[in-house]
Short mmCIF file of N, CA, C and O in Angstrom, two decimals:
data_model
loop_
_atom_site.label_atom_id
_atom_site.label_comp_id
_atom_site.label_asym_id
_atom_site.label_seq_id
_atom_site.Cartn_x
_atom_site.Cartn_y
_atom_site.Cartn_z
N MET A 1 5.46 -29.61 -16.89
CA MET A 1 6.02 -28.28 -16.75
C MET A 1 6.60 -28.15 -15.34
O MET A 1 6.02 -28.61 -14.37
N SER A 2 7.71 -27.49 -15.23
CA SER A 2 8.41 -27.33 -13.95
C SER A 2 7.82 -26.20 -13.12
O SER A 2 7.15 -25.30 -13.64
N ASP A 3 8.13 -26.26 -11.84
CA ASP A 3 7.76 -25.16 -10.94
C ASP A 3 8.63 -23.95 -11.25
O ASP A 3 9.73 -24.08 -11.77
N VAL A 4 8.13 -22.79 -10.91
CA VAL A 4 8.91 -21.56 -10.90
C VAL A 4 9.08 -21.17 -9.44
O VAL A 4 8.34 -21.62 -8.58
N PHE A 5 10.08 -20.34 -9.17
CA PHE A 5 10.22 -19.86 -7.80
C PHE A 5 10.83 -18.48 -7.78
O PHE A 5 11.46 -18.03 -8.73
N ILE A 6 10.61 -17.82 -6.65
CA ILE A 6 11.21 -16.53 -6.38
C ILE A 6 11.69 -16.57 -4.93
O ILE A 6 11.01 -17.12 -4.06
N ALA A 7 12.89 -16.06 -4.69
CA ALA A 7 13.44 -16.00 -3.34
C ALA A 7 13.70 -14.54 -2.99
O ALA A 7 14.29 -13.79 -3.77
N LEU A 8 13.24 -14.15 -1.81
CA LEU A 8 13.34 -12.77 -1.34
C LEU A 8 14.06 -12.72 0.00
O LEU A 8 13.99 -13.66 0.79
N GLN A 9 14.73 -11.61 0.25
CA GLN A 9 15.35 -11.38 1.55
C GLN A 9 14.25 -11.38 2.63
O GLN A 9 13.12 -10.98 2.36
N THR A 10 14.61 -11.82 3.81
CA THR A 10 13.67 -11.76 4.92
C THR A 10 13.79 -10.38 5.56
O THR A 10 14.80 -10.05 6.17
N ASN A 11 12.77 -9.54 5.33
CA ASN A 11 12.72 -8.21 5.95
C ASN A 11 11.26 -7.76 6.00
O ASN A 11 10.37 -8.48 5.54
N GLU A 12 11.02 -6.60 6.55
CA GLU A 12 9.65 -6.13 6.76
C GLU A 12 8.88 -5.97 5.45
O GLU A 12 7.74 -6.39 5.35
N GLU A 13 9.48 -5.34 4.44
CA GLU A 13 8.73 -5.13 3.20
C GLU A 13 8.50 -6.43 2.44
O GLU A 13 7.44 -6.63 1.85
N SER A 14 9.48 -7.33 2.46
CA SER A 14 9.28 -8.59 1.74
C SER A 14 8.17 -9.42 2.37
O SER A 14 7.55 -10.25 1.71
N ARG A 15 7.87 -9.18 3.65
CA ARG A 15 6.73 -9.86 4.28
C ARG A 15 5.44 -9.54 3.54
O ARG A 15 4.61 -10.42 3.31
N TYR A 16 5.27 -8.30 3.11
CA TYR A 16 4.10 -7.91 2.33
C TYR A 16 4.12 -8.54 0.93
O TYR A 16 3.08 -8.93 0.40
N ILE A 17 5.30 -8.62 0.34
CA ILE A 17 5.42 -9.23 -0.99
C ILE A 17 5.02 -10.70 -0.90
O ILE A 17 4.27 -11.20 -1.75
N VAL A 18 5.50 -11.40 0.12
CA VAL A 18 5.14 -12.81 0.30
C VAL A 18 3.64 -12.96 0.50
O VAL A 18 3.00 -13.81 -0.10
N GLU A 19 3.06 -12.10 1.33
CA GLU A 19 1.62 -12.15 1.56
C GLU A 19 0.85 -11.93 0.26
O GLU A 19 -0.12 -12.63 -0.02
N ALA A 20 1.29 -10.97 -0.55
CA ALA A 20 0.64 -10.71 -1.83
C ALA A 20 0.80 -11.90 -2.77
O ALA A 20 -0.16 -12.29 -3.47
N LEU A 21 1.99 -12.49 -2.80
CA LEU A 21 2.20 -13.66 -3.65
C LEU A 21 1.28 -14.81 -3.25
O LEU A 21 0.74 -15.52 -4.11
N LEU A 22 1.09 -15.00 -1.96
CA LEU A 22 0.20 -16.07 -1.50
C LEU A 22 -1.26 -15.78 -1.87
O LEU A 22 -2.01 -16.70 -2.19
N GLN A 23 -1.66 -14.52 -1.83
CA GLN A 23 -3.02 -14.16 -2.25
C GLN A 23 -3.20 -14.37 -3.74
O GLN A 23 -4.23 -14.87 -4.19
N ASP A 24 -2.20 -13.96 -4.52
CA ASP A 24 -2.30 -14.03 -5.98
C ASP A 24 -2.05 -15.43 -6.53
O ASP A 24 -2.36 -15.70 -7.69
N ASN A 25 -1.45 -16.32 -5.72
CA ASN A 25 -1.09 -17.67 -6.15
C ASN A 25 -1.49 -18.66 -5.06
O ASN A 25 -0.66 -19.07 -4.24
N PRO A 26 -2.76 -19.07 -5.02
CA PRO A 26 -3.24 -19.94 -3.94
C PRO A 26 -2.51 -21.28 -3.83
O PRO A 26 -2.51 -21.89 -2.77
N ASN A 27 -1.88 -21.72 -4.90
CA ASN A 27 -1.18 -23.01 -4.88
C ASN A 27 0.31 -22.86 -4.58
O ASN A 27 1.08 -23.81 -4.72
N ALA A 28 0.73 -21.70 -4.11
CA ALA A 28 2.13 -21.45 -3.78
C ALA A 28 2.53 -22.19 -2.51
O ALA A 28 1.72 -22.40 -1.61
N VAL A 29 3.81 -22.57 -2.47
CA VAL A 29 4.39 -23.23 -1.30
C VAL A 29 5.51 -22.34 -0.77
O VAL A 29 6.41 -21.95 -1.53
N VAL A 30 5.47 -22.04 0.51
CA VAL A 30 6.45 -21.16 1.14
C VAL A 30 7.53 -21.99 1.81
O VAL A 30 7.24 -22.93 2.54
N ASP A 31 8.78 -21.60 1.56
CA ASP A 31 9.94 -22.23 2.21
C ASP A 31 10.69 -21.11 2.93
O ASP A 31 11.43 -20.35 2.31
N GLU A 32 10.45 -21.00 4.25
CA GLU A 32 11.08 -19.94 5.04
C GLU A 32 12.42 -20.42 5.58
O GLU A 32 12.50 -21.48 6.17
N GLN A 33 13.45 -19.62 5.36
CA GLN A 33 14.78 -19.91 5.86
C GLN A 33 15.26 -18.70 6.64
O GLN A 33 14.62 -17.65 6.60
N PRO A 34 16.38 -18.81 7.36
CA PRO A 34 16.79 -17.69 8.22
C PRO A 34 16.94 -16.35 7.51
O PRO A 34 16.53 -15.33 8.04
N ALA A 35 17.49 -16.31 6.31
CA ALA A 35 17.75 -15.02 5.66
C ALA A 35 16.92 -14.81 4.40
O ALA A 35 17.05 -13.78 3.75
N MET A 36 16.07 -15.80 4.04
CA MET A 36 15.29 -15.63 2.83
C MET A 36 13.99 -16.42 2.91
O MET A 36 13.84 -17.32 3.73
N VAL A 37 13.07 -16.03 2.04
CA VAL A 37 11.81 -16.74 1.88
C VAL A 37 11.71 -17.12 0.41
O VAL A 37 11.85 -16.26 -0.47
N LYS A 38 11.51 -18.39 0.15
CA LYS A 38 11.39 -18.90 -1.23
C LYS A 38 9.95 -19.31 -1.46
O LYS A 38 9.36 -20.02 -0.64
N ILE A 39 9.39 -18.85 -2.57
CA ILE A 39 8.02 -19.18 -2.94
C ILE A 39 8.08 -20.04 -4.20
O ILE A 39 8.56 -19.59 -5.24
N ASN A 40 7.60 -21.27 -4.10
CA ASN A 40 7.53 -22.20 -5.24
C ASN A 40 6.08 -22.27 -5.72
O ASN A 40 5.17 -22.37 -4.89
N VAL A 41 5.90 -22.22 -7.04
CA VAL A 41 4.56 -22.29 -7.61
C VAL A 41 4.61 -23.18 -8.85
O VAL A 41 5.49 -23.01 -9.70
N PRO A 42 3.67 -24.12 -8.96
CA PRO A 42 3.62 -24.92 -10.19
C PRO A 42 3.27 -24.04 -11.39
O PRO A 42 2.37 -23.21 -11.30
N HIS A 43 4.01 -24.19 -12.44
CA HIS A 43 3.74 -23.59 -13.76
C HIS A 43 4.02 -22.09 -13.86
O HIS A 43 4.83 -21.69 -14.67
N SER A 44 3.33 -21.26 -13.09
CA SER A 44 3.55 -19.82 -13.22
C SER A 44 3.18 -19.10 -11.93
O SER A 44 2.37 -19.58 -11.14
N LEU A 45 3.78 -17.93 -11.75
CA LEU A 45 3.59 -17.10 -10.57
C LEU A 45 3.23 -15.70 -11.04
O LEU A 45 3.75 -15.24 -12.06
N VAL A 46 2.37 -15.03 -10.29
CA VAL A 46 2.03 -13.65 -10.60
C VAL A 46 2.04 -12.83 -9.31
O VAL A 46 1.67 -13.32 -8.24
N LEU A 47 2.50 -11.60 -9.41
CA LEU A 47 2.39 -10.61 -8.35
C LEU A 47 1.68 -9.41 -8.95
O LEU A 47 2.17 -8.83 -9.92
N LYS A 48 0.54 -9.06 -8.39
CA LYS A 48 -0.26 -7.95 -8.92
C LYS A 48 0.01 -6.68 -8.13
O LYS A 48 0.03 -6.70 -6.89
N ARG A 49 0.21 -5.59 -8.83
CA ARG A 49 0.41 -4.28 -8.20
C ARG A 49 -0.77 -3.95 -7.30
O ARG A 49 -0.59 -3.48 -6.16
N GLU A 50 -1.97 -4.22 -7.74
CA GLU A 50 -3.18 -3.93 -6.98
C GLU A 50 -3.17 -4.64 -5.62
O GLU A 50 -3.53 -4.05 -4.60
N THR A 51 -2.72 -5.89 -5.59
CA THR A 51 -2.66 -6.64 -4.33
C THR A 51 -1.66 -5.99 -3.38
O THR A 51 -1.95 -5.82 -2.18
N MET A 52 -0.49 -5.62 -3.90
CA MET A 52 0.52 -4.97 -3.06
C MET A 52 0.00 -3.66 -2.50
O MET A 52 0.18 -3.36 -1.32
N GLU A 53 -0.65 -2.87 -3.33
CA GLU A 53 -1.16 -1.58 -2.88
C GLU A 53 -2.21 -1.74 -1.79
O GLU A 53 -2.25 -0.96 -0.83
N GLU A 54 -3.05 -2.76 -1.89
CA GLU A 54 -4.05 -3.02 -0.85
C GLU A 54 -3.38 -3.39 0.46
O GLU A 54 -3.81 -2.96 1.53
N LEU A 55 -2.32 -4.18 0.39
CA LEU A 55 -1.64 -4.64 1.61
C LEU A 55 -0.82 -3.55 2.29
O LEU A 55 -0.81 -3.46 3.51
N ILE A 56 -0.13 -2.73 1.50
CA ILE A 56 0.75 -1.74 2.12
C ILE A 56 0.11 -0.36 2.25
O ILE A 56 0.65 0.51 2.92
N GLY A 57 -1.03 -0.16 1.60
CA GLY A 57 -1.77 1.09 1.76
C GLY A 57 -1.17 2.30 1.08
O GLY A 57 -1.35 3.42 1.54
N ARG A 58 -0.43 2.06 0.00
CA ARG A 58 0.14 3.18 -0.77
C ARG A 58 0.39 2.70 -2.20
O ARG A 58 0.38 1.51 -2.47
N PRO A 59 0.63 3.65 -3.12
CA PRO A 59 0.99 3.24 -4.48
C PRO A 59 2.27 2.40 -4.45
O PRO A 59 3.17 2.64 -3.63
N TYR A 60 2.33 1.41 -5.33
CA TYR A 60 3.49 0.51 -5.34
C TYR A 60 3.93 0.28 -6.79
O TYR A 60 3.13 -0.09 -7.64
N ASP A 61 5.20 0.50 -7.04
CA ASP A 61 5.82 0.20 -8.33
C ASP A 61 6.41 -1.20 -8.20
O ASP A 61 7.25 -1.45 -7.32
N LEU A 62 5.99 -2.13 -9.03
CA LEU A 62 6.44 -3.52 -8.91
C LEU A 62 7.96 -3.67 -8.98
O LEU A 62 8.51 -4.64 -8.47
N GLN A 63 8.65 -2.71 -9.56
CA GLN A 63 10.11 -2.80 -9.61
C GLN A 63 10.74 -2.60 -8.23
O GLN A 63 11.89 -2.97 -8.02
N GLU A 64 9.98 -2.07 -7.27
CA GLU A 64 10.47 -1.96 -5.90
C GLU A 64 10.80 -3.34 -5.33
O GLU A 64 11.67 -3.48 -4.48
N MET A 65 10.10 -4.37 -5.80
CA MET A 65 10.33 -5.73 -5.32
C MET A 65 11.75 -6.18 -5.59
O MET A 65 12.34 -6.95 -4.82
N GLN A 66 12.35 -5.71 -6.66
CA GLN A 66 13.67 -6.18 -7.07
C GLN A 66 14.76 -5.84 -6.05
O GLN A 66 15.78 -6.51 -6.00
N VAL A 67 14.54 -4.86 -5.22
CA VAL A 67 15.49 -4.52 -4.16
C VAL A 67 15.61 -5.69 -3.17
O VAL A 67 16.67 -5.91 -2.59
N HIS A 68 14.55 -6.45 -3.01
CA HIS A 68 14.48 -7.53 -2.03
C HIS A 68 14.71 -8.90 -2.66
O HIS A 68 14.77 -9.91 -1.97
N LEU A 69 14.87 -8.94 -3.97
CA LEU A 69 15.00 -10.18 -4.72
C LEU A 69 16.40 -10.78 -4.56
O LEU A 69 17.40 -10.09 -4.70
N ILE A 70 16.45 -12.09 -4.26
CA ILE A 70 17.72 -12.81 -4.20
C ILE A 70 17.93 -13.57 -5.51
O ILE A 70 18.96 -13.44 -6.15
N THR A 71 16.94 -14.36 -5.90
CA THR A 71 17.04 -15.13 -7.14
C THR A 71 15.64 -15.54 -7.57
O THR A 71 14.68 -15.43 -6.80
N LEU A 72 15.55 -16.03 -8.80
CA LEU A 72 14.28 -16.53 -9.31
C LEU A 72 14.56 -17.59 -10.36
O LEU A 72 15.68 -17.70 -10.86
N SER A 73 13.54 -18.35 -10.68
CA SER A 73 13.65 -19.39 -11.70
C SER A 73 12.42 -19.32 -12.58
O SER A 73 11.30 -19.48 -12.11
N GLY A 74 12.63 -19.04 -13.86
CA GLY A 74 11.55 -18.88 -14.82
C GLY A 74 11.80 -17.66 -15.68
O GLY A 74 12.73 -16.89 -15.43
N HIS A 75 10.98 -17.49 -16.67
CA HIS A 75 11.08 -16.32 -17.56
C HIS A 75 10.22 -15.20 -16.99
O HIS A 75 9.06 -15.41 -16.62
N VAL A 76 10.77 -14.01 -16.93
CA VAL A 76 10.08 -12.85 -16.38
C VAL A 76 9.31 -12.12 -17.47
O VAL A 76 9.82 -11.89 -18.56
N ASP A 77 8.08 -11.77 -17.16
CA ASP A 77 7.24 -10.94 -18.02
C ASP A 77 6.58 -9.94 -17.09
O ASP A 77 5.86 -10.34 -16.17
N GLU A 78 6.87 -8.67 -17.27
CA GLU A 78 6.31 -7.68 -16.35
C GLU A 78 5.86 -6.43 -17.08
O GLU A 78 6.37 -6.08 -18.14
N ASP A 79 4.88 -5.79 -16.48
CA ASP A 79 4.45 -4.46 -16.90
C ASP A 79 4.11 -3.70 -15.62
O ASP A 79 4.45 -4.16 -14.53
N GLU A 80 3.46 -2.58 -15.73
CA GLU A 80 3.22 -1.79 -14.52
C GLU A 80 2.17 -2.39 -13.60
O GLU A 80 2.09 -2.03 -12.43
N ASP A 81 1.38 -3.35 -14.09
CA ASP A 81 0.31 -3.94 -13.28
C ASP A 81 0.61 -5.33 -12.73
O ASP A 81 0.03 -5.73 -11.73
N GLU A 82 1.49 -6.09 -13.42
CA GLU A 82 1.77 -7.46 -13.00
C GLU A 82 3.21 -7.86 -13.26
O GLU A 82 3.80 -7.48 -14.27
N PHE A 83 3.73 -8.66 -12.34
CA PHE A 83 5.02 -9.33 -12.51
C PHE A 83 4.67 -10.80 -12.66
O PHE A 83 4.01 -11.38 -11.80
N ARG A 84 5.10 -11.43 -13.77
CA ARG A 84 4.82 -12.84 -14.02
C ARG A 84 6.11 -13.60 -14.19
O ARG A 84 7.07 -13.10 -14.78
N LEU A 85 6.09 -14.82 -13.70
CA LEU A 85 7.22 -15.72 -13.80
C LEU A 85 6.69 -17.05 -14.30
O LEU A 85 5.76 -17.61 -13.70
N ALA A 86 7.22 -17.56 -15.42
CA ALA A 86 6.74 -18.81 -16.00
C ALA A 86 7.82 -19.39 -16.89
O ALA A 86 8.76 -18.70 -17.28
N TRP A 87 7.65 -20.66 -17.21
CA TRP A 87 8.51 -21.29 -18.21
C TRP A 87 7.77 -21.24 -19.53
O TRP A 87 6.62 -21.66 -19.62
N ASN A 88 8.41 -20.68 -20.54
CA ASN A 88 7.80 -20.61 -21.87
C ASN A 88 7.97 -21.96 -22.56
O ASN A 88 9.01 -22.56 -22.52
N ASP A 89 6.90 -22.42 -23.19
CA ASP A 89 6.98 -23.69 -23.94
C ASP A 89 7.44 -23.45 -25.34
O ASP A 89 7.21 -22.49 -25.95
#
């Protein structure tokens, strides 16, 4: 199975998203570039609303992340509590 990835703009809020992704995906690999941060994860990636809320100290709608999104690779499955990225078999 291939890796999935998500690339985000480099800015203050995406710093929290990256931190949450690293907490929720311990096997994630970070590729920092001048204008973006790319997170590669084997098989599947998850971002939990609860993790984001703990980090930023306020309610968080996972769709807020899309403002900072550059690109992604994988199939998206999301609800109000989790954003998942994976390749469907």
